[in-house]
PDB file of C-alpha atoms in Angstrom:
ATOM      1  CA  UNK A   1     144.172  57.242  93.131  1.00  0.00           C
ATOM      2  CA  UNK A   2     144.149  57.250  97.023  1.00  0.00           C
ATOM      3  CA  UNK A   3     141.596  58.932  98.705  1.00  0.00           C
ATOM      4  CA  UNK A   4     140.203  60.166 101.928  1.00  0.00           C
ATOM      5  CA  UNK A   5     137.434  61.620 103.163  1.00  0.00           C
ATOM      6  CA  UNK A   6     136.561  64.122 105.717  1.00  0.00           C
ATOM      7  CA  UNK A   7     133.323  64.357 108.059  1.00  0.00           C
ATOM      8  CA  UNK A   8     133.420  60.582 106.917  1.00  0.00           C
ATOM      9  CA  UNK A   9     130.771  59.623 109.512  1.00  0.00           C
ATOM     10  CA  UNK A  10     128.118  62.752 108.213  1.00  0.00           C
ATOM     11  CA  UNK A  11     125.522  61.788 105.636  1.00  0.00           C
ATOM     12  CA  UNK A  12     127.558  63.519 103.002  1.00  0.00           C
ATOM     13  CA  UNK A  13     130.495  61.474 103.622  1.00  0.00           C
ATOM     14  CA  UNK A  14     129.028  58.289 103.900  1.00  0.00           C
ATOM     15  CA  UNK A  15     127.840  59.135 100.251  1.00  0.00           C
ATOM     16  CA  UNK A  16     131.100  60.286  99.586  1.00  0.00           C
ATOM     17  CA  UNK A  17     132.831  56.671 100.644  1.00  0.00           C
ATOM     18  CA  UNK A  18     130.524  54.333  99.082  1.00  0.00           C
ATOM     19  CA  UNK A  19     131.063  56.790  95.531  1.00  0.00           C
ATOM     20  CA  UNK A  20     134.776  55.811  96.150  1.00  0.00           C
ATOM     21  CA  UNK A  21     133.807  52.336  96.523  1.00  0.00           C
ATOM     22  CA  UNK A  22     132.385  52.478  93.184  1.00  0.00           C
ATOM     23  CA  UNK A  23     134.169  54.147  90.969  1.00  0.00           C
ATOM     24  CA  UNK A  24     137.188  52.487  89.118  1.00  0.00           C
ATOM     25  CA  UNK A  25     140.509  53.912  89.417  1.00  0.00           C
ATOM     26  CA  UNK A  26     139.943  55.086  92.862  1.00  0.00           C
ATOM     27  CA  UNK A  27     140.486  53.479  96.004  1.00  0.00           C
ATOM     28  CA  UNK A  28     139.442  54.369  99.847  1.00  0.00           C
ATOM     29  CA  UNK A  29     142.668  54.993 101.997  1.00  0.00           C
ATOM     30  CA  UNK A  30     141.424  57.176 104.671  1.00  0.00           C
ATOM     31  CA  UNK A  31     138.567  58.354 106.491  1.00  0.00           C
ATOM     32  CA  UNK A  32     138.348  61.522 109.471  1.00  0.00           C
ATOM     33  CA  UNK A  33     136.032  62.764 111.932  1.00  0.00           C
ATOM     34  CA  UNK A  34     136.410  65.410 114.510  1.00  0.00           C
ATOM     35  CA  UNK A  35     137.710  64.685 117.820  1.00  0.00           C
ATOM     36  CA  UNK A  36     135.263  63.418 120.320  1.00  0.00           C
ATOM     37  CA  UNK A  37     133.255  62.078 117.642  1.00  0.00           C
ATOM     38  CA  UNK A  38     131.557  58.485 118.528  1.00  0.00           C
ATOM     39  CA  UNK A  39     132.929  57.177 114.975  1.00  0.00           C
ATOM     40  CA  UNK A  40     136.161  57.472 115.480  1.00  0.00           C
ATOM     41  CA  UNK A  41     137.815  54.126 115.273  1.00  0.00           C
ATOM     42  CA  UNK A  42     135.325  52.392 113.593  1.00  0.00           C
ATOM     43  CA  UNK A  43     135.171  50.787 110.103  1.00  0.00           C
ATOM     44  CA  UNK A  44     133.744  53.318 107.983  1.00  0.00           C
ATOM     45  CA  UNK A  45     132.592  51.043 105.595  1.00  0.00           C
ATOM     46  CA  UNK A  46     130.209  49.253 107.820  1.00  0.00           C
ATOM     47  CA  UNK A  47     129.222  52.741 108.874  1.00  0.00           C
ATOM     48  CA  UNK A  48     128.358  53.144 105.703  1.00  0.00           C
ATOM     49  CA  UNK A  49     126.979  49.746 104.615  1.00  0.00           C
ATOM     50  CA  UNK A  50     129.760  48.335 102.733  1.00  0.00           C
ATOM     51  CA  UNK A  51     130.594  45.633 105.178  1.00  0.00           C
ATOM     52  CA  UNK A  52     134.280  45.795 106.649  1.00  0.00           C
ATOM     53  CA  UNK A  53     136.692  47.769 104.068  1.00  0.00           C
ATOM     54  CA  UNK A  54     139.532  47.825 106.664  1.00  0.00           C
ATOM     55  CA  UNK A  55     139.691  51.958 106.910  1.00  0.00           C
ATOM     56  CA  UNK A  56     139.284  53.094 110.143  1.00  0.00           C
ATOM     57  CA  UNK A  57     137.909  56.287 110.808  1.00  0.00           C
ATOM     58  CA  UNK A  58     140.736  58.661 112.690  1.00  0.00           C
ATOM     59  CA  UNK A  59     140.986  61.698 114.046  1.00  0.00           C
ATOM     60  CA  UNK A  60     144.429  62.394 112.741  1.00  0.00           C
ATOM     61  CA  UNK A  61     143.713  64.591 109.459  1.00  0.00           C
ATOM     62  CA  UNK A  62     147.570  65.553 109.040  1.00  0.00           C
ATOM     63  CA  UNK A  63     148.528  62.241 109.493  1.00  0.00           C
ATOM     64  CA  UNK A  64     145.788  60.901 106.908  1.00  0.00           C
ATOM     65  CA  UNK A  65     146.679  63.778 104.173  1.00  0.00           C
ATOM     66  CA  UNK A  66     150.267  62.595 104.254  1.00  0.00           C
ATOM     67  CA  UNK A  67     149.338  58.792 102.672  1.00  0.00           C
ATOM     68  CA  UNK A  68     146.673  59.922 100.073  1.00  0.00           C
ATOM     69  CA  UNK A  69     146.838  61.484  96.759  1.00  0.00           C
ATOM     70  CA  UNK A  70     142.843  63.490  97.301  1.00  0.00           C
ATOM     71  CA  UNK A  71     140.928  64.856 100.205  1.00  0.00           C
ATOM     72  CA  UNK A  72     136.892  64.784  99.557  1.00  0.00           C
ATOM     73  CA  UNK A  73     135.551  67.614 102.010  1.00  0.00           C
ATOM     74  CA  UNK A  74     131.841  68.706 102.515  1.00  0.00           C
ATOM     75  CA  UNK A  75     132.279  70.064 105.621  1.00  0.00           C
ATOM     76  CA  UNK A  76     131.963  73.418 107.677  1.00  0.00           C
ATOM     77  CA  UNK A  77     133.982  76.498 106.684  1.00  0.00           C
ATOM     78  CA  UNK A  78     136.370  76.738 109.557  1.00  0.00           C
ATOM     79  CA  UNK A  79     137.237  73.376 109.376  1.00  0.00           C
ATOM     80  CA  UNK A  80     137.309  73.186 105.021  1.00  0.00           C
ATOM     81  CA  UNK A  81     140.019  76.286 105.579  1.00  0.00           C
ATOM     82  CA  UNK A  82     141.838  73.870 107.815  1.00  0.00           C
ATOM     83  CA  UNK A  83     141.897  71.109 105.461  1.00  0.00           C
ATOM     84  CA  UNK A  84     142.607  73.716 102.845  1.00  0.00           C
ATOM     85  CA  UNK A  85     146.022  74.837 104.777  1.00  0.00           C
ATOM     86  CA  UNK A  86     146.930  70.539 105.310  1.00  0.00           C
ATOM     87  CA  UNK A  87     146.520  69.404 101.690  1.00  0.00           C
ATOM     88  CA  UNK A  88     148.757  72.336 100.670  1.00  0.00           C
ATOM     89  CA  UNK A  89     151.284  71.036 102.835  1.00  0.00           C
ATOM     90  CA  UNK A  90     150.840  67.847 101.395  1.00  0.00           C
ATOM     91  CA  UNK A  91     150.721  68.831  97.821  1.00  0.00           C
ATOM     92  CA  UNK A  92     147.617  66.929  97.567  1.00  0.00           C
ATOM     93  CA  UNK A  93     144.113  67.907  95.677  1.00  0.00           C
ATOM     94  CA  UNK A  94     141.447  69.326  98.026  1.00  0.00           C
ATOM     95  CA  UNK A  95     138.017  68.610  96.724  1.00  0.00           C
ATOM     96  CA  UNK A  96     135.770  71.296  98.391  1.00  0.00           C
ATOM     97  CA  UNK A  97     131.905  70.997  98.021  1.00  0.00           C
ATOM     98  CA  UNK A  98     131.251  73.401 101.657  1.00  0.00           C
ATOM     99  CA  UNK A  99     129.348  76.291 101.298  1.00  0.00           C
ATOM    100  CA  UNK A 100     128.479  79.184 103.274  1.00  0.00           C
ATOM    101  CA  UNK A 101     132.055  80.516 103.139  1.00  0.00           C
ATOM    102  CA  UNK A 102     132.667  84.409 104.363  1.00  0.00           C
ATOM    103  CA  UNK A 103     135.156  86.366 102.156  1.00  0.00           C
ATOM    104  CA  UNK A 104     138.363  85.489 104.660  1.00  0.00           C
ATOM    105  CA  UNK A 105     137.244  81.580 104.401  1.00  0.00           C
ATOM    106  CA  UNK A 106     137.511  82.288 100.498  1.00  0.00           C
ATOM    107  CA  UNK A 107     140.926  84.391 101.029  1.00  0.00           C
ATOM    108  CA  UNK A 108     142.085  81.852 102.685  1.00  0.00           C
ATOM    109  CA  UNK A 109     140.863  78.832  99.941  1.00  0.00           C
ATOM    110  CA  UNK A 110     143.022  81.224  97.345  1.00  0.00           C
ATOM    111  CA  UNK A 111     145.666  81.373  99.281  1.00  0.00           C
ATOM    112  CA  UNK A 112     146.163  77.775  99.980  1.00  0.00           C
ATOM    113  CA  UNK A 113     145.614  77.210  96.129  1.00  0.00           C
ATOM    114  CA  UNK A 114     148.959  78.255  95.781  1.00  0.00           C
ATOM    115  CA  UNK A 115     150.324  74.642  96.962  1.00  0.00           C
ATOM    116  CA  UNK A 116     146.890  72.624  96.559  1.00  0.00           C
ATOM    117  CA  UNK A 117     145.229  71.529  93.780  1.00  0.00           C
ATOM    118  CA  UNK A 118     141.535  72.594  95.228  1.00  0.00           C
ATOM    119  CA  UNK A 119     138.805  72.060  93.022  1.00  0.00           C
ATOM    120  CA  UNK A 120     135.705  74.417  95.080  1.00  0.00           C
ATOM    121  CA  UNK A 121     132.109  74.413  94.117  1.00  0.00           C
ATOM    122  CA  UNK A 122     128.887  75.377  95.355  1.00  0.00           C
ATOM    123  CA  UNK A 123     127.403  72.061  93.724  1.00  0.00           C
ATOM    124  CA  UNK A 124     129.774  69.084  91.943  1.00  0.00           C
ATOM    125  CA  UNK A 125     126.251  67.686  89.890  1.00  0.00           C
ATOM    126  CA  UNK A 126     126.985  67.902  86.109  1.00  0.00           C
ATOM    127  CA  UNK A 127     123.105  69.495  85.812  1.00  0.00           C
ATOM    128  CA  UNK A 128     123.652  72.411  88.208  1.00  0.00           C
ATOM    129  CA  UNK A 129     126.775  73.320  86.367  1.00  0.00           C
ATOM    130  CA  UNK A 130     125.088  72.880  82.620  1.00  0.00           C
ATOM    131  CA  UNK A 131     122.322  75.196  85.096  1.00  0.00           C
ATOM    132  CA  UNK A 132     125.181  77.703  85.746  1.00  0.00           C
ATOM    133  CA  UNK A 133     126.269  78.126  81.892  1.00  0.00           C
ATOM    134  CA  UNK A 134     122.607  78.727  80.975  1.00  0.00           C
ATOM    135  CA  UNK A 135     122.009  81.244  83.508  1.00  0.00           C
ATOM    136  CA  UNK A 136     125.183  83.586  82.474  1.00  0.00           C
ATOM    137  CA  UNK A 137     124.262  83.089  78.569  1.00  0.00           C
ATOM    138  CA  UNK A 138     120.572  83.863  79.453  1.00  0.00           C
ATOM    139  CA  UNK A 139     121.180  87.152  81.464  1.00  0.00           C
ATOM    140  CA  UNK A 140     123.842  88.403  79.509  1.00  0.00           C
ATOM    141  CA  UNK A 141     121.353  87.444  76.364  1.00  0.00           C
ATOM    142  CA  UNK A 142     118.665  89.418  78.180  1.00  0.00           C
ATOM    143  CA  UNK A 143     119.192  92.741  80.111  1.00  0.00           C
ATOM    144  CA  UNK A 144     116.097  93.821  80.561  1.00  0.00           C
ATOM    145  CA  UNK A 145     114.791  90.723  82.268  1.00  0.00           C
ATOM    146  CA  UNK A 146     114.616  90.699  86.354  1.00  0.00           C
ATOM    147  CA  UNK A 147     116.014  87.726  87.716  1.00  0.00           C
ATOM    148  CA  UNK A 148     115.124  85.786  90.763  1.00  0.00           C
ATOM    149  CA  UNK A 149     116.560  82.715  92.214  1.00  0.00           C
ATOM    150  CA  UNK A 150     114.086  80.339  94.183  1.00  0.00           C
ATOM    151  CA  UNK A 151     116.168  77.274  96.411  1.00  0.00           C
ATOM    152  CA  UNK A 152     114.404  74.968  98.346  1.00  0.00           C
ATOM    153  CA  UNK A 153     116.476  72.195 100.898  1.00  0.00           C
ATOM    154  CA  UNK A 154     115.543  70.329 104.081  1.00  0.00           C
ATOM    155  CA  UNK A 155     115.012  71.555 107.355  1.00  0.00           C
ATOM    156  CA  UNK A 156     118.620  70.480 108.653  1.00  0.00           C
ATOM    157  CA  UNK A 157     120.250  73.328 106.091  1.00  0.00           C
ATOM    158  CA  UNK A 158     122.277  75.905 108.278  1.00  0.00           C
ATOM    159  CA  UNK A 159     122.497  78.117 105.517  1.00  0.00           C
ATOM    160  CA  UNK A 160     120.878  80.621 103.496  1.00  0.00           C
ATOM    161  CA  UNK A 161     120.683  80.992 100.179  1.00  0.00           C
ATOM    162  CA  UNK A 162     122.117  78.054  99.505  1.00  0.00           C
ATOM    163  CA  UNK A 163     126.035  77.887  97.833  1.00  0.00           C
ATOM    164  CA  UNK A 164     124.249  76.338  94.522  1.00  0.00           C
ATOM    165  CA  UNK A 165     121.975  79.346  94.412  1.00  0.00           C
ATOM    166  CA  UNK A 166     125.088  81.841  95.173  1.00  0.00           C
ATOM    167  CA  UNK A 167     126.898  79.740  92.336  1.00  0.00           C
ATOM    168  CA  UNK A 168     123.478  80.561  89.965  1.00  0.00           C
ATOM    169  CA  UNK A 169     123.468  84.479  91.163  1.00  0.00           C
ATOM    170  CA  UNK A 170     127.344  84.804  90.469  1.00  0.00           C
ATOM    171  CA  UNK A 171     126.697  83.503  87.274  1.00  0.00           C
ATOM    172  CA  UNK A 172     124.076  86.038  86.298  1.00  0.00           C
ATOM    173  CA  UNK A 173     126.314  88.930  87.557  1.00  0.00           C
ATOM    174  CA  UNK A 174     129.192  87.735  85.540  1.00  0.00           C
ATOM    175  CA  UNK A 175     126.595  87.392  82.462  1.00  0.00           C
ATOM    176  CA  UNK A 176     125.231  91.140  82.956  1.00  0.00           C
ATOM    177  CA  UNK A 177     129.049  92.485  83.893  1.00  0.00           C
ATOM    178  CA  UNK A 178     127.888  93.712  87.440  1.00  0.00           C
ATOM    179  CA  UNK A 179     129.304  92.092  90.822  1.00  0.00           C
ATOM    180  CA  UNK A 180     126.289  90.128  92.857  1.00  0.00           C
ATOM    181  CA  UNK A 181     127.231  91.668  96.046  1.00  0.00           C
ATOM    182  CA  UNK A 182     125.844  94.912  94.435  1.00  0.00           C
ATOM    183  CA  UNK A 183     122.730  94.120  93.063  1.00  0.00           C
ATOM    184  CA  UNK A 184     121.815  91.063  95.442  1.00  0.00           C
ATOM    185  CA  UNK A 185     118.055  91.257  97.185  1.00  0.00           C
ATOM    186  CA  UNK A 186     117.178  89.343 100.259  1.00  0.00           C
ATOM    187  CA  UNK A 187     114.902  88.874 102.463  1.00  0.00           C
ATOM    188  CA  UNK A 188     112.217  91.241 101.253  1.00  0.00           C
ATOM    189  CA  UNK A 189     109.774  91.849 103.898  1.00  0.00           C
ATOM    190  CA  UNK A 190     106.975  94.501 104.670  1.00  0.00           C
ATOM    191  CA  UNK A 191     106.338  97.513 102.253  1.00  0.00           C
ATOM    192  CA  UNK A 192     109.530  96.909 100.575  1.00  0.00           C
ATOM    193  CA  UNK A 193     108.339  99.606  97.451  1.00  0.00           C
ATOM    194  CA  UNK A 194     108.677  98.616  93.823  1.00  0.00           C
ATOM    195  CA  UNK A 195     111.432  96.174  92.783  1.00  0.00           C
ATOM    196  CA  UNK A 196     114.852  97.836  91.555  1.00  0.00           C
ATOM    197  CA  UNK A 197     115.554  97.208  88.322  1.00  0.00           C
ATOM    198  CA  UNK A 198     118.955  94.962  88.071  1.00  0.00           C
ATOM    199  CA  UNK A 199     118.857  93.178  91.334  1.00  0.00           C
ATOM    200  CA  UNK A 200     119.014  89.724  91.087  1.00  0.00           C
ATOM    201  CA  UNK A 201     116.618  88.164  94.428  1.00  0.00           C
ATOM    202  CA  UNK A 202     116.554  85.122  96.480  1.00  0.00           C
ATOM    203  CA  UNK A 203     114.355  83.585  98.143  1.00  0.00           C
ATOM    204  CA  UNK A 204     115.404  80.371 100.292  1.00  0.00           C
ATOM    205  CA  UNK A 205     112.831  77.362 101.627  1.00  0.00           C
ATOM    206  CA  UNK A 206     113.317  75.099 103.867  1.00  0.00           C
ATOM    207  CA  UNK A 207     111.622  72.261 104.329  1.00  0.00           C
ATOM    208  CA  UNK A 208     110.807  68.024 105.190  1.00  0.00           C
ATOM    209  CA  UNK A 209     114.029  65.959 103.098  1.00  0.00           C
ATOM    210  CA  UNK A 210     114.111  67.876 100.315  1.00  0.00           C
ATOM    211  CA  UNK A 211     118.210  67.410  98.589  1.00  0.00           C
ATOM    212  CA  UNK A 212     118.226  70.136  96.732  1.00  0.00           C
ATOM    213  CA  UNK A 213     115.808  72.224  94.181  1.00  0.00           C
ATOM    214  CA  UNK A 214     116.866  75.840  92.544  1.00  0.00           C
ATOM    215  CA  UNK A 215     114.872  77.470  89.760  1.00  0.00           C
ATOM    216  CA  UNK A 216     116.199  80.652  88.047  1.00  0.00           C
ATOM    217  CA  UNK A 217     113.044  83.018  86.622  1.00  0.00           C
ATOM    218  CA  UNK A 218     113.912  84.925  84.143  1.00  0.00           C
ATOM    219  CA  UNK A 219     110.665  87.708  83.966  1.00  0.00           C
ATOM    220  CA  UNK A 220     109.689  90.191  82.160  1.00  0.00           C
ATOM    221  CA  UNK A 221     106.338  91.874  80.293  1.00  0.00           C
ATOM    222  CA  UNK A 222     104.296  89.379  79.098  1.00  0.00           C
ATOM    223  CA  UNK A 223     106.642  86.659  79.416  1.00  0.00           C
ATOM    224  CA  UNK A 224     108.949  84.728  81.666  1.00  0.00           C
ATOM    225  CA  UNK A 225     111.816  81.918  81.384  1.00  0.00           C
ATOM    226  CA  UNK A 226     112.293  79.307  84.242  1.00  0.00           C
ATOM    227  CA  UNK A 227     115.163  76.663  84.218  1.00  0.00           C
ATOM    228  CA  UNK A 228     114.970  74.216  86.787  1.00  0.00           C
ATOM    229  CA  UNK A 229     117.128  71.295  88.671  1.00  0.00           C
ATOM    230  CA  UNK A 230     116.100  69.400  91.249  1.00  0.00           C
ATOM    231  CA  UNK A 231     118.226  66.863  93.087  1.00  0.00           C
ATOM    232  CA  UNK A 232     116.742  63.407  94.863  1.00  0.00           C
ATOM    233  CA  UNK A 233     119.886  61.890  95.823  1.00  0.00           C
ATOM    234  CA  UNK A 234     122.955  62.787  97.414  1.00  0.00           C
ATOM    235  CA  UNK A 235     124.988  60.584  95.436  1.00  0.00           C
ATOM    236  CA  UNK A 236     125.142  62.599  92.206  1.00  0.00           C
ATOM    237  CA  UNK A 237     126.894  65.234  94.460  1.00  0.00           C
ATOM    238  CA  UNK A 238     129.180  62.607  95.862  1.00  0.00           C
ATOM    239  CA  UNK A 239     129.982  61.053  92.165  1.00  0.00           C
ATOM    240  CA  UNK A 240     130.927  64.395  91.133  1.00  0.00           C
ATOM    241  CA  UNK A 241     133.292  64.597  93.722  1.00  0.00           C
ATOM    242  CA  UNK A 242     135.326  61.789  92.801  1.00  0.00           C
ATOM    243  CA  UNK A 243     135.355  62.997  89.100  1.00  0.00           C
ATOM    244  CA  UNK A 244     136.393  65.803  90.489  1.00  0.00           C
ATOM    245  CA  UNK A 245     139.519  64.028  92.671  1.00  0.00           C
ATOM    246  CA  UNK A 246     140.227  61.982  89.716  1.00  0.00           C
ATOM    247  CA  UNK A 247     140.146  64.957  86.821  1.00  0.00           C
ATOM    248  CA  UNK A 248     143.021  66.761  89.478  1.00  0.00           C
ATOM    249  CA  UNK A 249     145.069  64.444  89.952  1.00  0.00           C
ATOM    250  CA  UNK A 250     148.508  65.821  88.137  1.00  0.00           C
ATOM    251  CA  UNK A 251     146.772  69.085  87.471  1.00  0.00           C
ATOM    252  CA  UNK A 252     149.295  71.674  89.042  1.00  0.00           C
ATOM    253  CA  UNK A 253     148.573  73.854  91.904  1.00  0.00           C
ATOM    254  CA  UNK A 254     145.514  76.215  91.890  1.00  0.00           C
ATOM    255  CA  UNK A 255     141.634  76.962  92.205  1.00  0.00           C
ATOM    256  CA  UNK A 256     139.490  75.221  90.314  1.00  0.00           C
ATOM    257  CA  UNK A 257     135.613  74.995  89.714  1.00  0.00           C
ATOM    258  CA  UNK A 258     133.434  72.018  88.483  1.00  0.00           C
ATOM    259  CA  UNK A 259     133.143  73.758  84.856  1.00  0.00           C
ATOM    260  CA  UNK A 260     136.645  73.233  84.463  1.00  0.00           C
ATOM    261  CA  UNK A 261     136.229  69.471  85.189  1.00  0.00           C
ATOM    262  CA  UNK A 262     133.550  69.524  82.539  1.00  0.00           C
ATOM    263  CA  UNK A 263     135.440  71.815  80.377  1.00  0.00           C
ATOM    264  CA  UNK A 264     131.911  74.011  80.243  1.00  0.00           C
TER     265      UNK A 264
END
């Protein structure tokens, strides 16, 4: 399967290209930055420590989309709805791992599903997704609980909470039947009063080179329930990725999440 990847020269895609490199059954056939950037026609495997793999990074995304079979994209929003809109054109699948989407980047994700394959997740790690299906069986198993949701990532992070701990909140709303917009709490500060009953809270930390952490607390009198996943390496999110490209490929037209890749 021939793949590109965009934001190749970022940390994320670096990841992304050497998981390529790796994985049998999948081969590197393009790499894009943005215009301007300083990495644009270089090797991206020696920007990535491969030695010379003959893919030069371009700024030509259209161009790119039209020889490969997958797009790997853990970008920014505007520019993950732009790659969104190309790999429909292309027929291709669009493997989307950006976060901090508003509800017209997500209209617009839907709407290009109707010619991509996109396959759109907060987090592609197989343990933050097993996370996910605990945290819906555990709310809707126990009403009466309050949840909070507790993220931690490194200083760099432009957003807040993180998509993973979004992914975790939507997951208890869809457990407990009530929509997370509705019932979300953020950012409590001062004399806040008493907590309401049915919110689920966040709180986000930033932090030093911390990957990734998220802990769900389940709490309640006299007892409380925490499951926890913490990420040390980048690469698990970049492996899932290309299981991701590779579980799509054939799959017809339409929007996708990592539990469907591992039919959980």
């Amino acid at each position: 399967m021939k793949i590109a990847v965009v934001g190749a020269a970022g940390r994320m895609g670096r990841e992304l290209v050497k998981a390529i490199h790796a994985t049998e059954g999948a081969t590197l056939a393009g790499a894009v930055e943005q215009k301007g950037s300083i990495a644009v026609g270089q090797d991206v495997g020696l920007l990535s420590g491969l030695g010379k793999l003959g893919v030069i990074i371009t700024d030509q995304a259209l161009e790119t989309f039209a020889k490969v079979d997958a797009v790997l994209d853990f970008t920014v929003p505007a520019a993950s709805v732009e790659f969104a809109g190309l790999a429909a054109n292309a027929r291709i699948v669009h493997v989307c791992g950006t976060t901090g989407m508003s509800p017209a980047d997500q209209a617009a994700m839907k709407a290009a599903a109707r010619h991509a394959t996109i396959i759109q997740a907060g987090n592609m790690s197989l343990g933050v997704n097993l996370l996910t299906a605990l945290t819906k069986k555990i709310a809707a198993a126990l009403p009466d609980f309050d949840i909070e949701i507790v993220e931690m990532h490194h200083r760099m992070k432009v957003d807040a909470p993180s998509g993973t701990a979004l992914m975790l909140g939507a997951a208890a709303a869809e457990g407990r039947g009530v929509v997370l917009n509705e019932v979300s709490a953020r950012g409590r500060d001062g004399h806040t009063g008493a907590r309401k009953s049915g919110d689920i809270g966040f709180a986000a930390l930033r932090g030093g080179s911390v990957v990734g952490d998220h802990t769900v607390i389940f709490a309640a009198e006299g007892e409380r329930i925490e499951i926890t996943h913490k990420a040390d390496d980048r690469a698990l999110f970049a492996r899932g990725a290309v299981k991701a490209a590779l579980w799509g490929h054939g799959k017809k037209p339409g929007l996708y999440s990592m539990m469907d890749v591992l039919g959980i």
